């Protein structure tokens, strides 16, 4: 009977110990902090991760997650400073810095941060312009973070960062922005094209100056262009008459006309001399040898010579009229 009593007492002690352990022993995870309330009053000491011993019935333990929380901010519609209606959504990253304040000073810090973030986002939309929301978001993110962080410090919350995710624009504004971008691209394309034409004109003027010194180079360039155009064999080419040949024919015609005029003048002089001799006004021995009739050279002989050659008389002497014109013309050849 004594043994049974001892075993029963030991079993009772073990049961009481188990009950006491279940009421006083808690486990705090690595990513948590423990806040202890003794008879409803918070203890200043924050329990670290591990086993935590509590007084049964007197203490209550509340675990607070100290990980970084990612909270999306619902899309907020607002009017920007330049009177454009937009819908903006964002995301806020925060964590609990002081578990006691986060537990005592605010009822639900997650809901509180969500509401502050929404109101701050609507406020920042009204203070910003559309171009800043689309292309210069870094200052807006910093301003939004500052607006949320001001009340969160009293709740023991640290705002890690705030990012604007998307900016939804009306369809009319999207079309306007697209037209603006298209006009800008068109302006750049025209400037580049004009610059290229200007540079090409400079090169062409230099090439023209070089070709003007050698006219044959112009003909060679023309033939090269003809070869390039005729490579596909799908076009009809109309070639211009060579300018050099026109100049040659013009010079030949001028020489022929000059010879004809000279011959006509010589014939008229010879006729006048014969009439003077027949009438007895001038003796025959006083006539100059060159006042007789001159024979006109054939056309083939004229064309065989270059227009730049000096015409000669049948007796080998240079025509007097040509000599006189060259003597009276300044600069040499007339």
XYZ file of N, CA and C in Angstrom, residues 52-314:
789
model
N 10.499 29.992 -23.934
C 10.152 31.113 -23.069
C 9.316 30.568 -21.903
N 9.772 30.873 -20.661
C 9.058 30.426 -19.464
C 8.122 31.525 -18.977
N 6.898 31.164 -18.746
C 5.878 32.116 -18.306
C 5.284 31.655 -16.972
N 4.719 32.596 -16.261
C 3.976 32.255 -15.048
C 2.581 31.813 -15.452
N 2.190 30.622 -15.018
C 0.847 30.161 -15.404
C -0.238 31.099 -14.878
N -1.225 31.278 -15.659
C -2.395 32.104 -15.373
C -2.040 33.594 -15.355
N -0.851 33.988 -14.906
C -0.497 35.406 -14.782
C 0.000 35.993 -16.105
N 0.776 35.229 -16.901
C 1.399 35.767 -18.109
C 0.668 35.295 -19.361
N 0.682 36.209 -20.329
C 0.181 35.889 -21.664
C 1.252 36.326 -22.675
N 1.519 35.480 -23.638
C 2.565 35.748 -24.644
C 1.913 36.024 -25.995
N 2.385 37.115 -26.629
C 1.912 37.445 -27.986
C 3.131 37.486 -28.910
N 3.076 36.702 -29.969
C 4.189 36.613 -30.910
C 3.988 37.627 -32.045
N 5.088 38.343 -32.329
C 5.066 39.358 -33.381
C 6.076 38.984 -34.460
N 5.601 38.959 -35.730
C 6.476 38.633 -36.857
C 7.317 39.864 -37.212
N 8.637 39.679 -37.270
C 9.549 40.782 -37.579
C 10.122 40.670 -38.989
N 9.561 39.801 -39.825
C 10.006 39.718 -41.220
C 9.516 40.928 -42.015
N 10.157 41.135 -43.173
C 9.709 42.211 -44.066
C 8.412 41.770 -44.731
N 7.422 42.609 -44.637
C 6.102 42.319 -45.196
C 5.958 43.076 -46.516
N 5.496 42.353 -47.548
C 5.222 42.957 -48.854
C 3.717 43.163 -48.975
N 3.321 44.414 -49.026
C 1.887 44.733 -49.052
C 1.574 45.515 -50.323
N 0.729 44.976 -51.199
C 0.323 45.738 -52.386
C -0.695 46.809 -52.017
N -0.536 47.954 -52.630
C -1.476 49.060 -52.423
C -2.485 49.026 -53.568
N -3.767 48.948 -53.286
C -4.769 48.918 -54.366
C -4.655 50.146 -55.256
N -5.033 49.975 -56.526
C -4.950 51.074 -57.492
C -5.822 52.232 -57.044
N -5.238 53.424 -57.065
C -5.928 54.635 -56.662
C -6.060 55.553 -57.875
N -7.255 56.094 -58.063
C -7.509 56.995 -59.179
C -7.421 58.434 -58.691
N -6.739 59.247 -59.462
C -6.571 60.643 -59.080
C -6.267 61.506 -60.287
N -6.215 62.808 -60.059
C -5.921 63.789 -61.103
C -4.566 64.404 -60.803
N -3.688 64.366 -61.774
C -2.346 64.895 -61.592
C -2.377 66.417 -61.594
N -1.214 66.998 -61.345
C -1.125 68.450 -61.288
C -1.390 69.101 -62.636
N -1.108 68.383 -63.739
C -1.402 68.909 -65.067
C -2.742 68.399 -65.597
N -3.672 68.031 -64.685
C -5.078 67.734 -65.004
C -5.225 66.524 -65.921
N -4.582 65.445 -65.575
C -4.719 64.175 -66.296
C -5.192 63.127 -65.302
N -6.260 62.410 -65.634
C -6.811 61.378 -64.761
C -6.029 60.082 -64.964
N -5.500 59.534 -63.879
C -4.697 58.310 -63.944
C -5.094 57.380 -62.803
N -4.740 56.116 -62.981
C -4.894 55.103 -61.926
C -3.516 54.533 -61.631
N -3.116 54.626 -60.372
C -1.758 54.245 -59.973
C -1.861 53.217 -58.858
N -1.107 52.135 -58.999
C -0.978 51.166 -57.916
C 0.484 51.037 -57.546
N 0.722 50.624 -56.292
C 2.092 50.578 -55.775
C 2.221 49.400 -54.822
N 3.415 49.244 -54.281
C 3.698 48.202 -53.299
C 4.605 48.794 -52.229
N 4.363 48.417 -50.976
C 5.133 48.943 -49.853
C 5.769 47.767 -49.112
N 7.023 47.941 -48.726
C 7.778 46.939 -47.972
C 8.069 47.517 -46.584
N 7.695 46.796 -45.544
C 7.908 47.287 -44.182
C 8.141 46.094 -43.267
N 8.626 46.392 -42.059
C 8.848 45.383 -41.031
C 8.667 46.016 -39.656
N 8.425 45.148 -38.671
C 8.217 45.612 -37.305
C 9.569 45.867 -36.668
N 9.772 47.092 -36.225
C 11.024 47.464 -35.577
C 10.918 47.370 -34.053
N 9.778 47.721 -33.510
C 9.542 47.663 -32.065
C 8.288 46.841 -31.835
N 8.392 45.582 -31.403
C 7.195 44.737 -31.219
C 6.238 45.273 -30.160
N 6.766 45.952 -29.129
C 5.891 46.460 -28.068
C 4.983 47.557 -28.614
N 5.546 48.516 -29.356
C 4.740 49.581 -29.933
C 3.764 49.037 -30.969
N 4.230 48.084 -31.786
C 3.350 47.518 -32.808
C 2.183 46.771 -32.196
N 2.358 46.272 -30.952
C 1.279 45.538 -30.296
C 0.371 46.450 -29.486
N 0.954 47.466 -28.855
C 0.192 48.296 -27.917
C -0.390 49.533 -28.594
N 0.409 50.217 -29.448
C -0.005 51.521 -29.961
C -1.020 51.440 -31.101
N -1.120 50.337 -31.793
C -2.031 50.213 -32.922
C -2.718 48.849 -32.840
N -3.998 48.854 -33.202
C -4.757 47.614 -33.084
C -4.324 46.583 -34.115
N -4.237 47.001 -35.363
C -3.802 46.102 -36.441
C -2.868 46.909 -37.337
N -1.593 46.712 -37.160
C -0.643 47.547 -37.891
C -0.670 47.259 -39.387
N -1.007 46.063 -39.822
C -1.096 45.770 -41.255
C -2.203 46.596 -41.916
N -3.381 46.629 -41.277
C -4.484 47.408 -41.829
C -4.169 48.901 -41.777
N -3.505 49.324 -40.715
C -3.165 50.735 -40.577
C -2.179 51.170 -41.659
N -1.176 50.356 -41.914
C -0.209 50.688 -42.965
C -0.889 50.714 -44.330
N -1.809 49.810 -44.587
C -2.527 49.774 -45.858
C -3.322 51.054 -46.084
N -4.027 51.514 -45.051
C -4.831 52.724 -45.209
C -3.952 53.974 -45.373
N -2.893 54.055 -44.631
C -1.990 55.202 -44.778
C -1.352 55.218 -46.161
N -1.000 54.047 -46.663
C -0.386 53.968 -47.989
C -1.364 54.418 -49.078
N -2.615 54.045 -48.977
C -3.598 54.444 -49.984
C -3.812 55.956 -49.994
N -3.992 56.529 -48.812
C -4.189 57.984 -48.755
C -2.939 58.738 -49.205
N -1.768 58.235 -48.845
C -0.536 58.902 -49.269
C -0.353 58.812 -50.781
N -0.755 57.673 -51.372
C -0.641 57.523 -52.816
C -1.562 58.488 -53.545
N -2.795 58.655 -53.083
C -3.698 59.625 -53.714
C -3.150 61.050 -53.576
N -2.553 61.340 -52.434
C -1.992 62.669 -52.226
C -0.807 62.934 -53.140
N 0.044 61.942 -53.309
C 1.233 62.141 -54.143
C 0.857 62.249 -55.616
N -0.244 61.624 -56.022
C -0.703 61.746 -57.411
C -1.086 63.187 -57.710
N -1.807 63.822 -56.786
C -2.227 65.200 -56.999
C -1.085 66.186 -57.010
N 0.050 65.847 -56.418
C 1.191 66.753 -56.372
C 2.177 66.546 -57.519
N 1.965 65.516 -58.314
C 2.936 65.171 -59.365
C 2.329 65.426 -60.730
N 3.204 65.546 -61.722
C 2.794 65.666 -63.122
C 2.882 64.308 -63.804
N 2.219 64.222 -64.964
C 2.159 62.940 -65.669
C 3.538 62.475 -66.116
N 4.355 63.393 -66.603
C 5.693 63.000 -67.068
C 6.535 62.441 -65.931
N 6.368 62.987 -64.716
C 7.116 62.464 -63.574
C 6.637 61.070 -63.196
N 5.342 60.837 -63.285
C 4.819 59.507 -62.963
C 5.290 58.459 -63.959
N 5.509 58.885 -65.210
C 5.899 57.925 -66.241
C 7.404 57.717 -66.326
N 8.185 58.774 -66.145
C 9.622 58.670 -66.414
C 10.514 59.019 -65.236
N 9.999 59.699 -64.236
C 10.849 60.147 -63.126
C 10.215 59.720 -61.803
N 10.204 58.415 -61.573
C 9.476 57.875 -60.421
C 10.299 57.861 -59.142
N 11.603 57.976 -59.245
C 12.423 57.844 -58.046
C 12.100 58.924 -57.008
N 12.014 60.200 -57.367
C 11.623 61.192 -56.346
C 10.218 60.954 -55.803
N 9.306 60.475 -56.655
C 7.943 60.205 -56.192
C 7.946 59.053 -55.191
N 8.730 58.035 -55.466
C 8.824 56.912 -54.517
C 9.391 57.364 -53.167
N 10.391 58.226 -53.221
C 10.968 58.726 -51.970
C 9.973 59.585 -51.200
N 9.232 60.435 -51.911
C 8.218 61.234 -51.227
C 7.103 60.388 -50.646
N 6.690 59.371 -51.372
C 5.652 58.473 -50.854
C 6.145 57.697 -49.647
N 7.381 57.265 -49.677
C 7.952 56.560 -48.517
C 7.998 57.466 -47.291
N 8.360 58.728 -47.488
C 8.413 59.664 -46.368
C 7.024 59.914 -45.782
N 6.014 60.012 -46.645
C 4.658 60.253 -46.162
C 4.125 59.063 -45.364
N 4.467 57.863 -45.741
C 3.998 56.680 -45.004
C 4.817 56.475 -43.743
N 6.095 56.800 -43.791
C 6.974 56.531 -42.663
C 6.708 57.451 -41.466
N 6.136 58.638 -41.726
C 5.904 59.584 -40.622
C 4.976 59.019 -39.550
N 3.777 58.507 -39.869
C 2.949 57.918 -38.802
C 3.406 56.534 -38.379
N 4.114 55.809 -39.261
C 4.499 54.443 -38.937
C 5.576 54.394 -37.855
N 6.360 55.454 -37.703
C 7.388 55.440 -36.664
C 6.782 55.334 -35.272
N 5.634 55.978 -35.036
C 4.981 55.865 -33.729
C 4.365 54.509 -33.486
N 4.224 53.701 -34.503
C 3.675 52.351 -34.350
C 4.771 51.296 -34.274
N 6.020 51.712 -34.257
C 7.118 50.741 -34.209
C 7.346 50.042 -35.540
N 6.960 50.677 -36.656
C 7.077 50.085 -37.992
C 8.140 50.856 -38.767
N 8.976 50.147 -39.465
C 9.986 50.744 -40.321
C 9.632 50.471 -41.778
N 9.490 51.542 -42.569
C 9.197 51.400 -43.990
C 10.512 51.159 -44.728
N 10.610 50.018 -45.364
C 11.845 49.683 -46.071
C 11.917 50.408 -47.419
N 10.873 50.304 -48.223
C 10.827 51.006 -49.505
C 9.406 50.972 -50.044
N 9.134 51.911 -50.960
C 7.840 52.001 -51.623
C 8.100 52.156 -53.117
N 7.401 51.384 -53.928
C 7.586 51.416 -55.378
C 6.236 51.537 -56.070
N 6.163 52.435 -57.075
C 4.987 52.524 -57.932
C 5.084 51.445 -59.004
N 4.066 50.598 -59.104
C 4.118 49.489 -60.042
C 3.634 49.874 -61.430
N 2.480 50.489 -61.527
C 1.892 50.743 -62.838
C 1.091 52.032 -62.792
N 1.063 52.695 -63.963
C 0.283 53.915 -64.145
C -0.637 53.666 -65.329
N -1.936 53.596 -65.074
C -2.927 53.345 -66.123
C -3.454 54.670 -66.640
N -3.361 54.854 -67.979
C -3.795 56.101 -68.624
C -5.066 55.852 -69.427
N -5.877 56.872 -69.632
C -7.028 56.746 -70.535
C -6.570 56.509 -71.972
N -7.464 55.932 -72.782
C -7.112 55.621 -74.160
C -6.816 56.889 -74.961
N -7.563 57.948 -74.709
C -7.304 59.200 -75.434
C -5.914 59.748 -75.128
N -5.492 59.639 -73.864
C -4.161 60.116 -73.503
C -3.074 59.228 -74.113
N -3.333 57.941 -74.203
C -2.362 57.050 -74.834
C -2.175 57.416 -76.308
N -3.275 57.720 -77.001
C -3.162 58.111 -78.408
C -2.425 59.435 -78.555
N -2.669 60.358 -77.634
C -1.962 61.640 -77.693
C -0.470 61.461 -77.490
N -0.103 60.626 -76.525
C 1.319 60.369 -76.277
C 1.959 59.678 -77.475
N 1.207 58.760 -78.098
C 1.745 58.072 -79.278
C 1.965 59.047 -80.424
N 1.022 59.979 -80.628
C 1.213 60.977 -81.692
C 2.397 61.884 -81.396
N 2.569 62.237 -80.134
C 3.708 63.076 -79.768
C 5.027 62.358 -80.043
N 5.101 61.081 -79.663
C 6.329 60.320 -79.920
C 6.572 60.156 -81.412
N 5.490 59.948 -82.180
C 5.652 59.802 -83.629
C 6.142 61.096 -84.257
N 5.594 62.226 -83.799
C 6.053 63.514 -84.328
C 7.516 63.775 -83.984
N 7.929 63.392 -82.795
C 9.327 63.571 -82.405
C 10.247 62.721 -83.264
N 9.849 61.472 -83.520
C 10.662 60.610 -84.380
C 10.727 61.162 -85.801
N 9.592 61.698 -86.291
C 9.582 62.268 -87.633
C 10.504 63.482 -87.714
N 10.509 64.303 -86.665
C 11.390 65.466 -86.644
C 12.854 65.035 -86.695
N 13.217 64.032 -85.911
C 14.601 63.554 -85.932
C 14.965 62.994 -87.300
N 14.031 62.249 -87.911
C 14.326 61.662 -89.223
C 14.550 62.743 -90.274
N 13.741 63.813 -90.226
C 13.922 64.883 -91.203
C 15.239 65.612 -91.000
N 15.612 65.825 -89.756
C 16.891 66.497 -89.483
C 18.052 65.642 -89.986
N 17.986 64.349 -89.739
C 19.062 63.458 -90.195
C 19.120 63.430 -91.722
N 17.949 63.383 -92.380
C 17.919 63.375 -93.844
C 18.486 64.671 -94.423
N 18.086 65.804 -93.828
C 18.604 67.088 -94.309
C 20.108 67.195 -94.114
N 20.597 66.702 -92.985
C 22.038 66.724 -92.741
C 22.768 65.865 -93.764
N 22.201 64.699 -94.074
C 22.826 63.847 -95.082
C 22.837 64.485 -96.462
N 21.739 65.159 -96.830
C 21.707 65.839 -98.119
C 22.716 66.987 -98.167
N 22.859 67.691 -97.046
C 23.837 68.789 -97.019
C 25.258 68.256 -97.210
N 25.604 67.195 -96.511
C 26.935 66.616 -96.674
C 27.133 66.072 -98.085
N 26.083 65.447 -98.647
C 26.193 64.937 -100.012
C 26.377 66.069 -101.018
N 25.679 67.201 -100.795
C 25.847 68.335 -101.710
C 27.266 68.888 -101.667
N 27.861 68.910 -100.483
C 29.252 69.368 -100.390
C 30.181 68.445 -101.184
N 29.979 67.139 -101.023
C 30.819 66.195 -101.780
C 30.588 66.323 -103.277
N 29.322 66.507 -103.687
C 29.036 66.629 -105.116
C 29.638 67.892 -105.701
N 29.603 68.982 -104.928
C 30.217 70.220 -105.425
C 31.721 70.043 -105.607
N 32.374 69.356 -104.686
C 33.801 69.091 -104.835
C 34.072 68.208 -106.056
N 33.227 67.186 -106.250
C 33.407 66.321 -107.426
C 33.175 67.095 -108.716
N 32.175 68.006 -108.714
C 31.925 68.806 -109.914
C 33.104 69.708 -110.230
N 33.742 70.263 -109.185
C 34.909 71.103 -109.410
C 36.053 70.312 -110.026
N 36.216 69.063 -109.594
C 37.275 68.217 -110.157
C 36.954 67.848 -111.599
N 35.674 67.490 -111.870
C 35.294 67.072 -113.222
C 35.312 68.226 -114.208
N 35.063 69.456 -113.720
C 35.071 70.602 -114.626
C 36.445 70.833 -115.245
N 37.506 70.447 -114.549
C 38.862 70.595 -115.097
C 39.133 69.598 -116.211
N 38.501 68.437 -116.178
C 38.674 67.397 -117.191
C 37.301 66.968 -117.682
N 36.819 67.504 -118.809
C 35.479 67.139 -119.300
C 35.336 65.660 -119.616
N 36.430 64.989 -119.930
C 36.326 63.560 -120.223
C 35.881 62.773 -119.009
N 36.211 63.259 -117.810
C 35.777 62.563 -116.599
C 34.265 62.557 -116.466
N 33.627 63.654 -116.950
C 32.164 63.706 -116.909
C 31.561 62.644 -117.819
N 32.148 62.462 -118.987
C 31.654 61.423 -119.883
C 31.870 60.026 -119.299
N 33.032 59.815 -118.681
C 33.280 58.515 -118.050
C 32.290 58.243 -116.923
N 31.993 59.289 -116.147
C 31.008 59.124 -115.084
C 29.632 58.818 -115.643
N 29.301 59.469 -116.773
C 28.021 59.191 -117.410
C 27.946 57.741 -117.881
N 29.023 57.257 -118.489
C 29.038 55.861 -118.928
C 28.954 54.898 -117.749
N 29.623 55.237 -116.645
C 29.548 54.378 -115.461
C 28.120 54.337 -114.906
N 27.452 55.489 -114.905
C 26.062 55.522 -114.444
C 25.164 54.697 -115.350
N 25.415 54.754 -116.641
C 24.635 53.958 -117.592
C 24.819 52.471 -117.309
N 26.050 52.058 -117.038
C 26.300 50.648 -116.726
C 25.561 50.227 -115.462
N 25.553 51.105 -114.437
C 24.861 50.762 -113.194
C 23.353 50.681 -113.389
N 22.807 51.593 -114.188
C 21.364 51.582 -114.408
C 20.948 50.394 -115.267
N 21.767 50.046 -116.246
C 21.429 48.960 -117.162
C 21.741 47.588 -116.606
N 22.171 47.499 -115.357
C 22.515 46.188 -114.801
C 21.289 45.291 -114.682
N 20.126 45.868 -114.340
C 18.916 45.069 -114.190
C 18.270 44.707 -115.518
N 18.568 45.460 -116.582
C 18.023 45.206 -117.919
C 16.501 45.271 -117.941
N 15.952 46.202 -117.196
C 14.496 46.349 -117.174
C 14.074 47.799 -117.408
N 14.961 48.618 -117.944
C 14.664 50.027 -118.154
C 15.116 50.440 -119.547
N 14.467 51.476 -120.058
C 14.838 52.063 -121.347
C 15.671 53.312 -121.095
N 16.859 53.349 -121.653
C 17.784 54.447 -121.422
C 17.758 55.400 -122.611
N 17.706 56.682 -122.319
C 17.788 57.731 -123.334
C 19.070 58.511 -123.059
N 20.075 58.369 -123.938
C 21.375 58.992 -123.734
C 21.393 60.378 -124.374
N 21.895 61.375 -123.711
C 22.015 62.715 -124.304
C 23.139 62.767 -125.327
N 23.012 63.698 -126.287
C 24.053 63.872 -127.297
C 25.296 64.473 -126.654
N 26.482 63.954 -126.939
C 27.695 64.482 -126.284
C 27.898 65.962 -126.578
N 28.169 66.694 -125.547
C 28.359 68.138 -125.695
C 29.630 68.450 -126.482
N 30.659 67.631 -126.298
C 31.920 67.890 -126.985
C 31.754 67.823 -128.513
N 30.923 66.865 -128.957
C 30.708 66.748 -130.398
C 29.954 67.960 -130.934
N 29.008 68.469 -130.183
C 28.295 69.678 -130.587
C 29.253 70.866 -130.689
N 30.141 70.954 -129.719
C 31.109 72.038 -129.770
C 32.013 71.914 -130.994
N 32.408 70.667 -131.337
C 33.271 70.450 -132.500
C 32.560 70.870 -133.788
N 31.296 70.465 -133.944
C 30.546 70.826 -135.146
C 30.337 72.335 -135.226
N 30.089 72.951 -134.086
C 29.913 74.400 -134.077
C 31.191 75.113 -134.512
N 32.335 74.633 -133.988
C 33.617 75.246 -134.376
C 33.905 75.030 -135.859
N 33.587 73.818 -136.357
C 33.814 73.549 -137.785
C 32.952 74.440 -138.664
N 31.721 74.671 -138.221
C 30.832 75.547 -139.005
C 31.358 76.971 -139.027
N 31.847 77.451 -137.892
C 32.405 78.802 -137.847
C 33.609 78.931 -138.770
N 34.477 77.925 -138.797
C 35.657 77.971 -139.675
C 35.243 77.984 -141.140
N 34.227 77.139 -141.469
C 33.768 77.100 -142.862
C 33.167 78.435 -143.280
N 32.366 79.033 -142.402
C 31.789 80.329 -142.736
C 32.865 81.398 -142.887
N 33.878 81.342 -142.030
C 34.957 82.304 -142.120
C 35.709 82.158 -143.452
N 35.950 80.916 -143.875
C 36.649 80.680 -145.145
C 35.810 81.152 -146.332
N 34.480 80.900 -146.223
C 33.607 81.341 -147.312
C 33.609 82.866 -147.436
N 33.539 83.548 -146.285
C 33.570 85.008 -146.310
C 34.893 85.522 -146.872
N 35.991 84.860 -146.480
C 37.309 85.263 -146.978
C 37.414 85.061 -148.486
N 36.902 83.903 -148.953
C 36.944 83.627 -150.389
C 36.080 84.614 -151.156
N 34.888 84.912 -150.581
C 34.004 85.868 -151.266
C 34.661 87.244 -151.346
N 35.302 87.633 -150.241
C 35.982 88.930 -150.256
C 37.125 88.941 -151.267
N 37.872 87.829 -151.340
C 38.973 87.755 -152.298
C 38.455 87.802 -153.733
N 37.335 87.083 -153.965
C 36.762 87.095 -155.320
C 36.280 88.489 -155.694
N 35.643 89.162 -154.743
C 35.177 90.528 -155.013
C 36.364 91.453 -155.296
N 37.449 91.279 -154.545
C 38.635 92.108 -154.783
C 39.261 91.835 -156.134
N 39.299 90.542 -156.496
C 39.859 90.196 -157.799
C 39.007 90.769 -158.926
N 37.651 90.667 -158.756
C 36.750 91.195 -159.782
C 36.929 92.710 -159.907
N 37.067 93.375 -158.761
C 37.258 94.829 -158.808
C 38.592 95.190 -159.481
N 39.628 94.391 -159.222
C 40.929 94.650 -159.832
C 40.862 94.461 -161.339
N 40.169 93.385 -161.799
C 40.051 93.131 -163.243
C 39.290 94.265 -163.918
N 38.217 94.716 -163.230
C 37.443 95.816 -163.814
C 38.300 97.085 -163.915
N 39.143 97.307 -162.888
C 39.997 98.490 -162.915
C 41.025 98.406 -164.033
N 41.570 97.163 -164.287
C 42.560 96.985 -165.351
C 41.901 97.176 -166.707
N 40.695 96.583 -166.856
C 40.002 96.701 -168.139
C 39.639 98.151 -168.446
N 39.297 98.902 -167.428
C 38.923 100.291 -167.646
C 40.135 101.211 -167.810
N 41.328 100.663 -167.464
C 42.538 101.428 -167.610
C 42.854 102.323 -166.452
N 42.116 102.177 -165.364
C 42.374 103.004 -164.193
C 43.638 102.580 -163.464
N 43.901 101.309 -163.424
C 45.069 100.786 -162.713
C 45.842 99.922 -163.678
N 47.144 100.140 -163.797
C 47.942 99.270 -164.669
C 47.979 97.846 -164.106
N 48.133 96.885 -164.993
C 48.109 95.477 -164.581
C 49.305 95.121 -163.729
N 50.469 95.814 -163.960
C 51.661 95.460 -163.196
C 51.611 95.966 -161.767
N 50.655 96.885 -161.465
C 50.563 97.391 -160.101
C 49.675 96.528 -159.209
N 49.014 95.539 -159.761
C 48.159 94.659 -158.941
C 49.018 93.818 -158.008
N 48.520 93.652 -156.791
C 49.218 92.782 -155.821
C 48.926 91.331 -156.154
N 49.918 90.464 -155.883
C 49.702 89.054 -156.243
C 48.519 88.433 -155.519
N 48.199 88.931 -154.356
C 47.155 88.261 -153.570
C 45.783 88.827 -153.860
N 45.630 89.745 -154.789
C 44.327 90.284 -155.110
C 43.621 89.491 -156.192
N 44.228 88.417 -156.691
C 43.581 87.564 -157.664
C 42.548 86.661 -157.040
N 41.881 85.909 -157.810
C 40.849 84.981 -157.310
C 41.499 83.829 -156.566
N 40.890 83.446 -155.539
C 41.383 82.325 -154.716
C 40.397 81.182 -154.792
N 40.941 80.002 -154.772
C 40.107 78.804 -154.875
C 39.648 78.370 -153.471
N 38.365 78.109 -153.306
C 37.799 77.669 -152.006
C 38.148 76.212 -151.759
N 38.746 75.903 -150.589
C 39.092 74.495 -150.321
C 37.829 73.658 -150.170
N 37.922 72.374 -150.481
C 36.738 71.503 -150.347
C 36.337 71.332 -148.866
N 35.063 70.947 -148.642
C 34.521 70.783 -147.274
C 35.202 69.645 -146.524
N 35.546 68.541 -147.212
C 36.188 67.409 -146.533
C 37.520 67.822 -145.935
N 38.265 68.690 -146.700
C 39.554 69.147 -146.177
C 39.376 70.028 -144.953
N 38.312 70.819 -144.956
C 38.064 71.675 -143.795
C 37.723 70.833 -142.572
N 36.893 69.807 -142.731
C 36.486 68.972 -141.600
C 37.618 68.128 -141.063
N 38.605 67.816 -141.914
C 39.731 67.003 -141.441
C 40.598 67.761 -140.458
N 40.661 69.094 -140.579
C 41.491 69.883 -139.688
C 40.713 70.233 -138.431
N 41.418 70.431 -137.337
C 40.804 70.825 -136.065
C 40.326 72.260 -136.147
N 39.262 72.581 -135.474
C 38.801 73.978 -135.492
C 39.800 74.938 -134.892
N 40.693 74.447 -134.087
C 41.669 75.317 -133.444
C 42.859 75.632 -134.341
N 43.010 74.887 -135.494
C 44.114 75.150 -136.423
C 43.886 76.482 -137.127
N 44.989 77.153 -137.460
C 44.920 78.456 -138.128
C 44.719 78.235 -139.623
N 43.711 78.821 -140.205
C 43.491 78.623 -141.655
C 44.599 79.287 -142.470
N 44.967 78.621 -143.571
C 46.027 79.100 -144.439
C 45.486 79.366 -145.847
N 46.157 80.232 -146.508
C 45.795 80.535 -147.892
C 46.408 79.497 -148.806
N 46.010 79.429 -150.065
C 46.573 78.421 -151.002
C 48.063 78.535 -151.172
